Short mmCIF file of C-alpha atoms in Angstrom, two decimals:
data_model
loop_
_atom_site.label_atom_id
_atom_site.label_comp_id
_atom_site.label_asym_id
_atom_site.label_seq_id
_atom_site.Cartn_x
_atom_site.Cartn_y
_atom_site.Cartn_z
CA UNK A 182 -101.95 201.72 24.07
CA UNK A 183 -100.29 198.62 22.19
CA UNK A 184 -97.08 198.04 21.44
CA UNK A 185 -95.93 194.99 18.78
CA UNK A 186 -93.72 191.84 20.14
CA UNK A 187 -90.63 190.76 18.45
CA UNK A 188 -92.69 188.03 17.07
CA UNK A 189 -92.91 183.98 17.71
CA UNK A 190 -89.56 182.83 18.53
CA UNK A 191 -88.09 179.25 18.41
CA UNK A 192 -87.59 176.97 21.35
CA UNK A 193 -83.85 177.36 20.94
CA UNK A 194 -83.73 180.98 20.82
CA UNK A 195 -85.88 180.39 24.58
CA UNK A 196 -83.14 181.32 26.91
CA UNK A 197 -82.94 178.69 29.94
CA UNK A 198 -80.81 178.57 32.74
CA UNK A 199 -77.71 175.98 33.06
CA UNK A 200 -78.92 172.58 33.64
CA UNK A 201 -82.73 172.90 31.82
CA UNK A 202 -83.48 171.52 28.33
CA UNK A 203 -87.04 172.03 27.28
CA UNK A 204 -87.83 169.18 24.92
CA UNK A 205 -89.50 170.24 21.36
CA UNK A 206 -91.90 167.40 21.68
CA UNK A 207 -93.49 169.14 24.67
CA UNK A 208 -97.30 169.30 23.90
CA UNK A 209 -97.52 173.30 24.67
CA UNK A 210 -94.28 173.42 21.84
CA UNK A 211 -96.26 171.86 19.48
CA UNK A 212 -99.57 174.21 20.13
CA UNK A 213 -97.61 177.39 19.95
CA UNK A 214 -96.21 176.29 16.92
CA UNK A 215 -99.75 175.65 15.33
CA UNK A 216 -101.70 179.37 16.28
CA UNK A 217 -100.39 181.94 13.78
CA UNK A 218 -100.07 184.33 16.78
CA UNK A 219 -98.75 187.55 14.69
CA UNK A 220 -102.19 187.20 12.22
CA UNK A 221 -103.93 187.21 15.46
CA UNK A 222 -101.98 190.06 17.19
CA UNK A 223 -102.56 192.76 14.30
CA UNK A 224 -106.41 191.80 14.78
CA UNK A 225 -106.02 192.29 18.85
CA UNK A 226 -104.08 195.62 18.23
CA UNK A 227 -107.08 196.76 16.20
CA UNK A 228 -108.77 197.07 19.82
CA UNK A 229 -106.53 199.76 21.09
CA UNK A 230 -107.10 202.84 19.61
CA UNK A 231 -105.64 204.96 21.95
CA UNK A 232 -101.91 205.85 21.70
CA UNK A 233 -101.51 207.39 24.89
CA UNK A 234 -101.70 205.96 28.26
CA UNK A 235 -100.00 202.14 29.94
CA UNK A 236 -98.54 199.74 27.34
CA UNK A 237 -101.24 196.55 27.36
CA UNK A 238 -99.59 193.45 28.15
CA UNK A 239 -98.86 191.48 24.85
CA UNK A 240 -101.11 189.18 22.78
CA UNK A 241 -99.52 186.13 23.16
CA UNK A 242 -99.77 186.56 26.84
CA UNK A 243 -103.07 187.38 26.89
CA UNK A 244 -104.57 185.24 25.23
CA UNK A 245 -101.89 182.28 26.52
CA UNK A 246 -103.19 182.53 29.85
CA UNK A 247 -106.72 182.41 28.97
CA UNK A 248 -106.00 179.25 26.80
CA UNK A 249 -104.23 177.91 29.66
CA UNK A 250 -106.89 178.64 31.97
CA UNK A 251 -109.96 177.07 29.91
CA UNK A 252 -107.83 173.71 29.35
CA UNK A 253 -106.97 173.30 33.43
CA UNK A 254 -109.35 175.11 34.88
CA UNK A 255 -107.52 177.30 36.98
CA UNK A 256 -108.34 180.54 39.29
CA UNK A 257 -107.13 183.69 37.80
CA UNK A 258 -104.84 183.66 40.75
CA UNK A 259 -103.35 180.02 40.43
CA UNK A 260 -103.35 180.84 36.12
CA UNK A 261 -100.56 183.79 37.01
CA UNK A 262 -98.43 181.65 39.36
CA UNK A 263 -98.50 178.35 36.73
CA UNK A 264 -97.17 180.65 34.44
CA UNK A 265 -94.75 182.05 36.58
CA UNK A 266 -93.67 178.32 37.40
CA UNK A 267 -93.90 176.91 34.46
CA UNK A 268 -91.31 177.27 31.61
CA UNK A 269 -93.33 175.59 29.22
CA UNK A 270 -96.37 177.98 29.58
CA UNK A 271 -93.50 180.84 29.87
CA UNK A 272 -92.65 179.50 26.47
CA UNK A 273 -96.43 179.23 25.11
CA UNK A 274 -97.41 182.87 26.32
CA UNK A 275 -93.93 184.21 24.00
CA UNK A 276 -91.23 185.17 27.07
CA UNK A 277 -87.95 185.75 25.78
CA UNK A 278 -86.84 183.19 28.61
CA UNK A 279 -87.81 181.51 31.25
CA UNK A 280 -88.18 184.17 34.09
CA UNK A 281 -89.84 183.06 37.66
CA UNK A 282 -88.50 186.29 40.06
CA UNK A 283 -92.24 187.91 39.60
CA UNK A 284 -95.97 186.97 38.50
CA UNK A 285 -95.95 187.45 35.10
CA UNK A 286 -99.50 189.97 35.35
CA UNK A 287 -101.39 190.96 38.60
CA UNK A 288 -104.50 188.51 38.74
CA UNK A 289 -107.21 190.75 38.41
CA UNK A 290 -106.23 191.77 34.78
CA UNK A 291 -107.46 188.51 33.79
CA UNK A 292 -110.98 189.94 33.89
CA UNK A 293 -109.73 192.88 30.84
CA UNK A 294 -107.73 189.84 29.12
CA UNK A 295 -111.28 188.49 29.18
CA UNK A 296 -113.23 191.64 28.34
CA UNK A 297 -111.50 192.23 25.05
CA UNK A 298 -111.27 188.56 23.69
CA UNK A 299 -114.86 188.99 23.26
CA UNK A 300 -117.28 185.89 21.34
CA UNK A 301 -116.16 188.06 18.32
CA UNK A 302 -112.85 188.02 18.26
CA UNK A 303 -112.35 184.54 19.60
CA UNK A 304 -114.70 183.53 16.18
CA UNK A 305 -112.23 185.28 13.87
CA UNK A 306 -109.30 183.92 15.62
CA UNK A 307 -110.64 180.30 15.88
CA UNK A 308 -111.18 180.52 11.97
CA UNK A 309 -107.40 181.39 11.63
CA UNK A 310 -106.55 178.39 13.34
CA UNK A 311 -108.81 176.32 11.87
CA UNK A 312 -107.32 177.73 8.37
CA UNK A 313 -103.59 177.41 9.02
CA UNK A 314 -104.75 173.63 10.46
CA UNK A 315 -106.61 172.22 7.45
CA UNK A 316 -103.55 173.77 4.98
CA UNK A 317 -100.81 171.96 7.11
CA UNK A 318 -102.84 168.63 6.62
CA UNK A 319 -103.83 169.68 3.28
CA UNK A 320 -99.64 170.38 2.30
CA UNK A 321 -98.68 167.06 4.53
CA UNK A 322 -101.16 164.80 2.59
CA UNK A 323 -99.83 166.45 -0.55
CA UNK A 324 -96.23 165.72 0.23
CA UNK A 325 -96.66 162.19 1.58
CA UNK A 326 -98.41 161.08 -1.77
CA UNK A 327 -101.31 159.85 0.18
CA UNK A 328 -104.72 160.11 -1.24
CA UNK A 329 -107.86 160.32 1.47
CA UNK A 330 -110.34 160.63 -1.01
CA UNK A 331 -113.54 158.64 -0.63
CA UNK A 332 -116.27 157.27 -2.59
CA UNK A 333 -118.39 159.28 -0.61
CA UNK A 334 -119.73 161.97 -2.54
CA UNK A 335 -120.96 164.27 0.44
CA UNK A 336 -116.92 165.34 1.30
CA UNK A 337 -116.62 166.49 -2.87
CA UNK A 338 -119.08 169.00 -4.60
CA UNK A 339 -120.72 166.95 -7.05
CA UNK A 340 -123.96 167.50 -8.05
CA UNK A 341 -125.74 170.94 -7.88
CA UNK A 342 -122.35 172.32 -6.23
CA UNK A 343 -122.84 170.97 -2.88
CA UNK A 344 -120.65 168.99 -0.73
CA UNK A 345 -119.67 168.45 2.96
CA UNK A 346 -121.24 168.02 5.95
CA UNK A 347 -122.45 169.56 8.72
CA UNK A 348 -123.70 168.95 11.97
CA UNK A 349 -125.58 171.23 13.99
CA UNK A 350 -127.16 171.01 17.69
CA UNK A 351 -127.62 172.82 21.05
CA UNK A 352 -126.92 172.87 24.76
CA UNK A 353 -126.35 174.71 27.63
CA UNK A 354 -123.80 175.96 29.60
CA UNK A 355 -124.57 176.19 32.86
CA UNK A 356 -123.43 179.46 35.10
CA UNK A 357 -122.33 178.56 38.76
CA UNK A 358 -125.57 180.36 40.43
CA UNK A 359 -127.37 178.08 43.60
CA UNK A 360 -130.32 176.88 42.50
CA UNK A 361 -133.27 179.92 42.42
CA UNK A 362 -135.68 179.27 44.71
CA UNK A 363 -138.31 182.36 45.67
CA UNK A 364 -137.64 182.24 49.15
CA UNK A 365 -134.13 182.00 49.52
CA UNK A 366 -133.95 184.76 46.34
CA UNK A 367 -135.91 187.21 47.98
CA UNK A 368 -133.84 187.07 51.36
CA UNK A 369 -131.02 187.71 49.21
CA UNK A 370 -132.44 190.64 47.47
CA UNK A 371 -133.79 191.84 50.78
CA UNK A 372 -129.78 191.70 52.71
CA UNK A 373 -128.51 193.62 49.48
CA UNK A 374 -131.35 196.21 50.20
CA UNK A 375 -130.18 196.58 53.54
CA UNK A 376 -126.58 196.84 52.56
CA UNK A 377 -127.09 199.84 50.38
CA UNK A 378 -129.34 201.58 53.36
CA UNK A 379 -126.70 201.48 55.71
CA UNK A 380 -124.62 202.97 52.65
CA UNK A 381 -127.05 205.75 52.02
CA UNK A 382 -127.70 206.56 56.22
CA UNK A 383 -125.54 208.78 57.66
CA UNK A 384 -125.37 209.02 61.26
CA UNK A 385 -126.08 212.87 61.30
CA UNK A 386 -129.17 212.93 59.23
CA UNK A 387 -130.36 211.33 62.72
CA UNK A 388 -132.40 207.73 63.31
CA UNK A 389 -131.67 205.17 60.86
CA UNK A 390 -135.42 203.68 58.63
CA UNK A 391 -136.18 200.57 60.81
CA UNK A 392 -135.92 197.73 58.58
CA UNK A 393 -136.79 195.13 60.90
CA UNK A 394 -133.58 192.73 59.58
CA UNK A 395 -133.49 190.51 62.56
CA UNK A 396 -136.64 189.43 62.51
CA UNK A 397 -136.89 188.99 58.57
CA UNK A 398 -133.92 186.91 59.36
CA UNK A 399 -135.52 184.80 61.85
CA UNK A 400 -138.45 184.09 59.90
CA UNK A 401 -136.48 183.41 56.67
CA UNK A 402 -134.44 180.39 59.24
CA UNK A 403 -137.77 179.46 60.62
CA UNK A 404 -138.63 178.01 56.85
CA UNK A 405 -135.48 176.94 55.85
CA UNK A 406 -135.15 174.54 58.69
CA UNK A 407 -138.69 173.03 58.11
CA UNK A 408 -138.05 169.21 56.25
CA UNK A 409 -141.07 169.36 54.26
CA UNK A 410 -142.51 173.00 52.54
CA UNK A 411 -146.41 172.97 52.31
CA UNK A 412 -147.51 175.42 49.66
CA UNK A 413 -149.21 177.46 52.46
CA UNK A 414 -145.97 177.56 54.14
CA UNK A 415 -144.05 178.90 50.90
CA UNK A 416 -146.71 181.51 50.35
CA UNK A 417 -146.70 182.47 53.74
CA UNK A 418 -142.69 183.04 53.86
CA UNK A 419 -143.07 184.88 50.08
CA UNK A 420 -145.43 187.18 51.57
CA UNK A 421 -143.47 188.08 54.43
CA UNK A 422 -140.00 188.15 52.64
CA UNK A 423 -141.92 190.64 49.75
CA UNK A 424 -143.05 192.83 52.56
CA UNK A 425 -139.71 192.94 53.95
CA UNK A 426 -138.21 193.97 51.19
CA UNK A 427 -140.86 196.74 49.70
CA UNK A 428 -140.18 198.58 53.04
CA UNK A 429 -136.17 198.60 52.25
CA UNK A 430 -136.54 199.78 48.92
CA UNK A 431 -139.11 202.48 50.08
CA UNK A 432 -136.50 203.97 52.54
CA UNK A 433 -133.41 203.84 49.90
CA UNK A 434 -135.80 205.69 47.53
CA UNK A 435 -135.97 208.35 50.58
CA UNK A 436 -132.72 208.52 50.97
CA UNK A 437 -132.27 209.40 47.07
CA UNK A 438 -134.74 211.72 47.61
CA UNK A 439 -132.55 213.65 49.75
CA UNK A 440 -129.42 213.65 47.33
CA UNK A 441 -127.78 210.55 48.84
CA UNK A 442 -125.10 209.30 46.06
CA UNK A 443 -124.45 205.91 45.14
CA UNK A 444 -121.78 204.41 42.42
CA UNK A 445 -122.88 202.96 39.33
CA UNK A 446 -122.66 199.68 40.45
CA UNK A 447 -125.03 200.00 43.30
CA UNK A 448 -127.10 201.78 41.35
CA UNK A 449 -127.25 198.57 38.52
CA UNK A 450 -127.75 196.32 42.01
CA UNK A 451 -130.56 198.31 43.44
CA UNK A 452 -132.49 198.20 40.10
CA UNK A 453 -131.93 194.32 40.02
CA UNK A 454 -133.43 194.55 43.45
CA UNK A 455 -136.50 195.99 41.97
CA UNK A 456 -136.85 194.28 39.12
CA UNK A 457 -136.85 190.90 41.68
CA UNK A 458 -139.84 192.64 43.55
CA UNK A 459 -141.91 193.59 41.11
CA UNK A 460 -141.52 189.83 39.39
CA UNK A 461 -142.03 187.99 43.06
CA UNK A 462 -144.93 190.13 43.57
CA UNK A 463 -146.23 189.41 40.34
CA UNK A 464 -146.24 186.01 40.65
CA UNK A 465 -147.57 186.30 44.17
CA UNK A 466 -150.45 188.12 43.47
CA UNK A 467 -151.27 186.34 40.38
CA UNK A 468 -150.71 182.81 41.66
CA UNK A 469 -148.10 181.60 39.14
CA UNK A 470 -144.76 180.34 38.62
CA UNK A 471 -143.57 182.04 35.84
CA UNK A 472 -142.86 185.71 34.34
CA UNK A 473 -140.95 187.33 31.08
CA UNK A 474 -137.05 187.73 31.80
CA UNK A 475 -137.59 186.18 34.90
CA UNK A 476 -134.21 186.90 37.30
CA UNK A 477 -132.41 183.99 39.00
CA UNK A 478 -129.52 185.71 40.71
CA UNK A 479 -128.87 188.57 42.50
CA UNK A 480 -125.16 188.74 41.15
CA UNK A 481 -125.56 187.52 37.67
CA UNK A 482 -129.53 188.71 36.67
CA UNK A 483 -128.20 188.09 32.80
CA UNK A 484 -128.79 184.51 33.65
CA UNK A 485 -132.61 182.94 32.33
CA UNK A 486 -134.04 179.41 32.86
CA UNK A 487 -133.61 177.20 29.85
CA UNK A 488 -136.11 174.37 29.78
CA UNK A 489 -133.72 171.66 27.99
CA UNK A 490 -136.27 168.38 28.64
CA UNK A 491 -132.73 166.36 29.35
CA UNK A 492 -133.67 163.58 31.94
CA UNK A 493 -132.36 164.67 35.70
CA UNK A 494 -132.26 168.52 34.42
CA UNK A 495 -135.43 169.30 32.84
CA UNK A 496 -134.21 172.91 33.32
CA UNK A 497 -130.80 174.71 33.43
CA UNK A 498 -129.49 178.02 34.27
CA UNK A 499 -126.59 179.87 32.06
CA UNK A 500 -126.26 180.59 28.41
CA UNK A 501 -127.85 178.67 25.19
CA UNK A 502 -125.51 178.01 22.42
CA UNK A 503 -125.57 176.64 18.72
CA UNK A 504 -122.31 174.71 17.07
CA UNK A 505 -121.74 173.48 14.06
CA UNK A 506 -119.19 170.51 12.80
CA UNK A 507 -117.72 170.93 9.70
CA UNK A 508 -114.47 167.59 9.15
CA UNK A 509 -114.01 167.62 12.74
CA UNK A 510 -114.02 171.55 13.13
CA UNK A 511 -116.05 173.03 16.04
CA UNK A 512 -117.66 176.94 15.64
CA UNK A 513 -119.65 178.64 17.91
CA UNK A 514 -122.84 179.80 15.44
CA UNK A 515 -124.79 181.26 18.54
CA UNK A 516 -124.96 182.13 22.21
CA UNK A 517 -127.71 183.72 24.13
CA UNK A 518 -128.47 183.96 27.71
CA UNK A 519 -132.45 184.36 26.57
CA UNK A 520 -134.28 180.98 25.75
CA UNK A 521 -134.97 180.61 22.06
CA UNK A 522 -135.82 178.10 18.96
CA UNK A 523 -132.34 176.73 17.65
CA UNK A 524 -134.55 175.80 14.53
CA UNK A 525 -134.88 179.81 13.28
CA UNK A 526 -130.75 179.91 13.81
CA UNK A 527 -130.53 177.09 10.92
CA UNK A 528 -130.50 179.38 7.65
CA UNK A 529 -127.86 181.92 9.29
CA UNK A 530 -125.56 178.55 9.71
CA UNK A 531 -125.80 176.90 6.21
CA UNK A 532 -125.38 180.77 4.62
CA UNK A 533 -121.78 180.85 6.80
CA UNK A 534 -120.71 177.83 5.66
CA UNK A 535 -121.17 178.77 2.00
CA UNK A 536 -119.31 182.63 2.95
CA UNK A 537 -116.70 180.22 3.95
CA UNK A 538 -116.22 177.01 2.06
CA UNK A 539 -117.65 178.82 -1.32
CA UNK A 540 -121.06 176.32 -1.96
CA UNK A 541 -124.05 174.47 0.26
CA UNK A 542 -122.96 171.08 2.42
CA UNK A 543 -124.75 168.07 0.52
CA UNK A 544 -126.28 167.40 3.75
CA UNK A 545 -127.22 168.79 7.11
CA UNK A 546 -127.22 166.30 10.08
CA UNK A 547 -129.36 167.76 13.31
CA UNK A 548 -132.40 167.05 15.41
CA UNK A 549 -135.67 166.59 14.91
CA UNK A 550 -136.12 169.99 16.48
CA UNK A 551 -134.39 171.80 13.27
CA UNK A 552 -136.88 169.69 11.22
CA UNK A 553 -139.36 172.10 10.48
CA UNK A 554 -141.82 173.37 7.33
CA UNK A 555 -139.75 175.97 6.81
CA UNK A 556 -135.83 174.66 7.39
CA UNK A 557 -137.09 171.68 5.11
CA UNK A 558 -138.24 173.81 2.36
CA UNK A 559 -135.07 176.33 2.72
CA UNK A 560 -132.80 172.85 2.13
CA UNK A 561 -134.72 171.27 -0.70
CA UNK A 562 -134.85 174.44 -2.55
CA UNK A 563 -130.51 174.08 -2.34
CA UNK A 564 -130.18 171.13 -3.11
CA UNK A 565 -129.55 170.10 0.94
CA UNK A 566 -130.50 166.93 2.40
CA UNK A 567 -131.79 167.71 6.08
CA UNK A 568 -131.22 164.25 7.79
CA UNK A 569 -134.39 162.59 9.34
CA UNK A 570 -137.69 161.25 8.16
CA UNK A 571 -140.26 162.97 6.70
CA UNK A 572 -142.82 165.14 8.88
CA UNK A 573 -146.14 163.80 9.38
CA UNK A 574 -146.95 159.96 9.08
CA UNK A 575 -145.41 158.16 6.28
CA UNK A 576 -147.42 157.84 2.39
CA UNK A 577 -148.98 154.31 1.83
CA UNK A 578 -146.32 153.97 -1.27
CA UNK A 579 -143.44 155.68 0.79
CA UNK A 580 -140.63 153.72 1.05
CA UNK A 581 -138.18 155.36 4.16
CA UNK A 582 -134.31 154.76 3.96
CA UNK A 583 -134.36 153.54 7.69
CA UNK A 584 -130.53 152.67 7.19
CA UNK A 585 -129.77 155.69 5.94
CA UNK A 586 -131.49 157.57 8.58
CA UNK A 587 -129.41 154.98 11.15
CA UNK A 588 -126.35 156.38 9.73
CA UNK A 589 -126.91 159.45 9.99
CA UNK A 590 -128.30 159.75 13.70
CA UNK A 591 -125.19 157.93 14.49
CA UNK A 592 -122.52 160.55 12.31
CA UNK A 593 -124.70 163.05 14.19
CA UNK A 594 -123.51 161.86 17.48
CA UNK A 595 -119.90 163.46 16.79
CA UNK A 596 -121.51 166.77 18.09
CA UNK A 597 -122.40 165.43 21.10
CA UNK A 598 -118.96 163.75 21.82
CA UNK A 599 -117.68 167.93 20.89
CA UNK A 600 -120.31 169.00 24.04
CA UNK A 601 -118.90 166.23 25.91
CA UNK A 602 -115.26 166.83 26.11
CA UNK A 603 -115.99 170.84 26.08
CA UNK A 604 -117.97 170.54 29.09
CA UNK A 605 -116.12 168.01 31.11
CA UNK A 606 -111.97 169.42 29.56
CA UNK A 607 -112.89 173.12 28.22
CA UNK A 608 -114.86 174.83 31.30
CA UNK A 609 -118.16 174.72 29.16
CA UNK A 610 -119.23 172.56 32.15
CA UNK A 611 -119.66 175.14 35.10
CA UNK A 612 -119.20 178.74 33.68
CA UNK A 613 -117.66 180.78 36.75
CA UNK A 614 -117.15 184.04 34.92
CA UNK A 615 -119.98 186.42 36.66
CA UNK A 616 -120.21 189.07 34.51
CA UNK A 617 -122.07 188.39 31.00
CA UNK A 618 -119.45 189.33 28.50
CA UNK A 619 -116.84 187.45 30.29
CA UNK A 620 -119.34 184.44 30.60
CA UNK A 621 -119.61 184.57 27.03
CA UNK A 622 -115.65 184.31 26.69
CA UNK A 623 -115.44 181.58 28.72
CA UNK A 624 -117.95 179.91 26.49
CA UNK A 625 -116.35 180.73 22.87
CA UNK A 626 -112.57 179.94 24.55
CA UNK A 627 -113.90 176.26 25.68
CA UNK A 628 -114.81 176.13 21.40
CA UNK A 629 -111.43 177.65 20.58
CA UNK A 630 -109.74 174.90 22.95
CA UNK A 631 -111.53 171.79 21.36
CA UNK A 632 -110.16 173.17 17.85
CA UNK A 633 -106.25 173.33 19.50
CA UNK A 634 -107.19 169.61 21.48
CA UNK A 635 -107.70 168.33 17.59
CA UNK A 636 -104.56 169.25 16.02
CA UNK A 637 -103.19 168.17 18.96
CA UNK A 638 -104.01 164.77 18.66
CA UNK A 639 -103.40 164.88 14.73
CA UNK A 640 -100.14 165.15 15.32
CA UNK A 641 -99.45 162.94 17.90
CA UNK A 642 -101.43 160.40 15.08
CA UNK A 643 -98.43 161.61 12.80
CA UNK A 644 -95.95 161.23 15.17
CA UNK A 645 -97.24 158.00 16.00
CA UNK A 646 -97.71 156.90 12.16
CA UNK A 647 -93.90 158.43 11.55
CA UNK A 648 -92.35 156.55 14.50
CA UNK A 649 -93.83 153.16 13.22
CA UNK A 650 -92.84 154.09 9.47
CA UNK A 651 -89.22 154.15 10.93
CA UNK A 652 -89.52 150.67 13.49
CA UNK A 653 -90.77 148.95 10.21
CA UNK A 654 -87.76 150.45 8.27
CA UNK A 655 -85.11 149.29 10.83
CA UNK A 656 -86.80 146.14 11.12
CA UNK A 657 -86.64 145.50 7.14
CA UNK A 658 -82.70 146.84 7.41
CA UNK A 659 -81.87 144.21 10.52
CA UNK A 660 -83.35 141.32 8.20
CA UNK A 661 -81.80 142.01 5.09
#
């Protein structure tokens, strides 16, 4: 059940105690004042269809604390009592006043606050701000007289209806897993196994299944202490570790057999367990290092190896995403825990961008990964200039644009500056989140954030460019 707020309310209708004055200039003023939080809140009420049952806590507060959250980097925990400390972020997340007797939510309802801000949502609402942002600079340009157009034709349809540009590329974010190694996996898998036996035994069905835990123990030390790992030696401990664990899963399949119950979460972990067995045996029987979907972790088995090729990580673990950069603007156009080609994700981005701005970008600027047969025949056919040379080696009477193709590998490097501050400022950097759909919030909130960073610093630019407007005009009044 969902109830409406009273709506956004001013910093002087924020009730403070005698003796605080919150200034307007505060940098979480100025955010809440630029996300149109009731557009936003008749979308999030869409989401509760029940009318019966606890009031959810409000959208403002919500999704305030998850904002708050992505730009520090807090625990759900330490998120509840900054807000309870905090007037400012009292302020931000829409309470009447500022109020610090209780925790404004208990911590663990940050996992639900998660749960329904899902990719989805967090796309429509990041277009809303995006929206209301480009029509405040579009009405502030128009009232100060000044004119930013540019010779430029790419920022103006012009010929063939196209204009704009866009800048696409990839990355990773990695999930906060320790690195998979067989070994250390399958001891893993093999304590969970025993966990759930001593679930399933019950004293008075009579001896527990011998599972021979202290000695799989012993040998698992035995390799771990070892400075140097032959391959022998890694088989070897595989082998033993596998048998280990095919005799735990045999005697929890007994105990089913005999109308044991177990929740639905066990019941998810014990199939993870044998989905990790039948992929380590795989590869042990068959002498190889790799298998479809292979599983990482034992907590989060959503998360797949990416091969990236990036020098020091030649492989990551977490989620794959596409953006796109549109005047500044980040969106999330993909996000996948599976490896895939970012190239076959190209057509699906330029058809969004003409849903939204109404015609094709003039140009695309990517990587020479999105350069394909296909991606360059889908631009030229639209009137699209994919940046780049041509495939294949260049035509004796070919003349290449290599300053053009300079200029646009280094326009292109905006996007990376976007991953940059996203990973190291917006929690793209280490995703904690350990279930999948809240992983996947985590990601589109660190895109959401970079959008609200940018305004941000617009208008302390205009704020800066207003304050020297008036030091010039005093300046001019003292000498005359």
């Amino acid at each position: 059940m969902y109830r409406y707020s009273n709506g956004q309310i001013s910093l002087a209708d924020f009730k403070q105690p005698v003796g605080m004055n919150l200034k307007e200039s505060n940098r979480w003023v100025k955010k809440a004042q630029t996300i149109p939080w009731l557009e936003i809140e008749h979308r999030y009420a869409a989401l509760f269809t029940n009318r019966k049952g606890n009031v959810a806590k409000p959208l403002r507060l919500a999704l305030g604390a998850c904002i708050i959250q992505s730009e520090y980097g807090y625990s759900d925990e330490e998120t509840a009592l900054q807000i309870q400390e905090n007037p400012y972020l009292q302020y931000f997340c829409g309470y009447p006043g500022y109020d610090d007797e209780k925790l404004p939510f208990d911590p663990s309802l940050m996992v639900y606050f998660r749960k329904r801000l899902t990719p989805e949502v967090l796309g429509e609402i990041n277009e809303m701000i995006v929206r209301d942002a480009k029509a405040r600079q579009a009405k502030e340009a128009k009232s100060e007289d000044h004119d930013d157009s540019e010779d430029d034709s790419d920022h103006d349809p012009g010929q063939g209806g196209n204009g704009g540009t866009m800048i696409v590329d990839a990355t990773c974010a990695p999930s906060n897993i320790r690195y998979p190694q067989d070994v250390s996996l399958l001891n893993e898998a093999r304590e969970n196994a025993e966990k759930l036996l001593d679930i399933l035994h019950d004293p008075a069905d009579g001896k527990k299944p011998r599972t021979y835990r202290k000695r799989a123990r012993k040998d698992y030390l035995k390799y771990v202490r070892c400075r140097k790992h032959t391959a022998k030696m890694t088989r070897k401990a595989i082998g033993r570790q596998l048998s280990y664990l095919k005799r735990d899963l045999e005697a929890i399949d007994g105990k089913l057999l005999l109308g044991k119950p177990l929740t639905d979460r066990q019941m998810e972990r014990l199939n993870t367990l044998r989905s990790i067995y039948q992929q380590q045996k795989y590869m042990y029987d068959n002498r190889t290092h790799s298998v479809p979907d292979r599983i990482v972790s034992v907590s989060q088995p959503f998360v797949r190896p990416i091969v990236r090729g990036k020098a020091g990580k030649p492989v990551e673990f977490g989620a794959k995403l596409d953006i796109s950069v549109v005047d500044g603007w980040t969106r999330l156009e993909c996000c996948s825990f599976n490896a895939y080609n970012e190239a076959g994700n190209l057509r699906t981005m330029v058809e969004r961008f003409r849903e939204r701005e109404g015609h094709y970008p003039s140009r695309i600027l990517a990587d020479k990964i999105y350069r394909n047969r296909e991606n360059l025949s889908y631009c030229k056919e639209r009137g699209i200039r994919l940046s780049g040379p041509a495939l294949g080696r260049p035509r004796k009477d070919e003349i290449r644009d290599k300053a053009q193709n300079y200029l646009d590998e280094c326009e292109r490097v905006e996007v990376e500056r976007r991953f940059s501050l996203a990973k190291r400022k917006c929690g793209m950097g280490l995703v904690t989140a350990k279930l999948q759909e809240t992983a996947a919030h985590v990601i589109a909130m660190s895109v959401l954030v970079l959008n609200l960073r940018k305004i941000q610093c617009a208008l302390l630019q205009i704020l800066a460019m207003l304050r020297g407007t008036w030091i010039l005009q005093r300046k001019l009044v003292f000498v005359q």
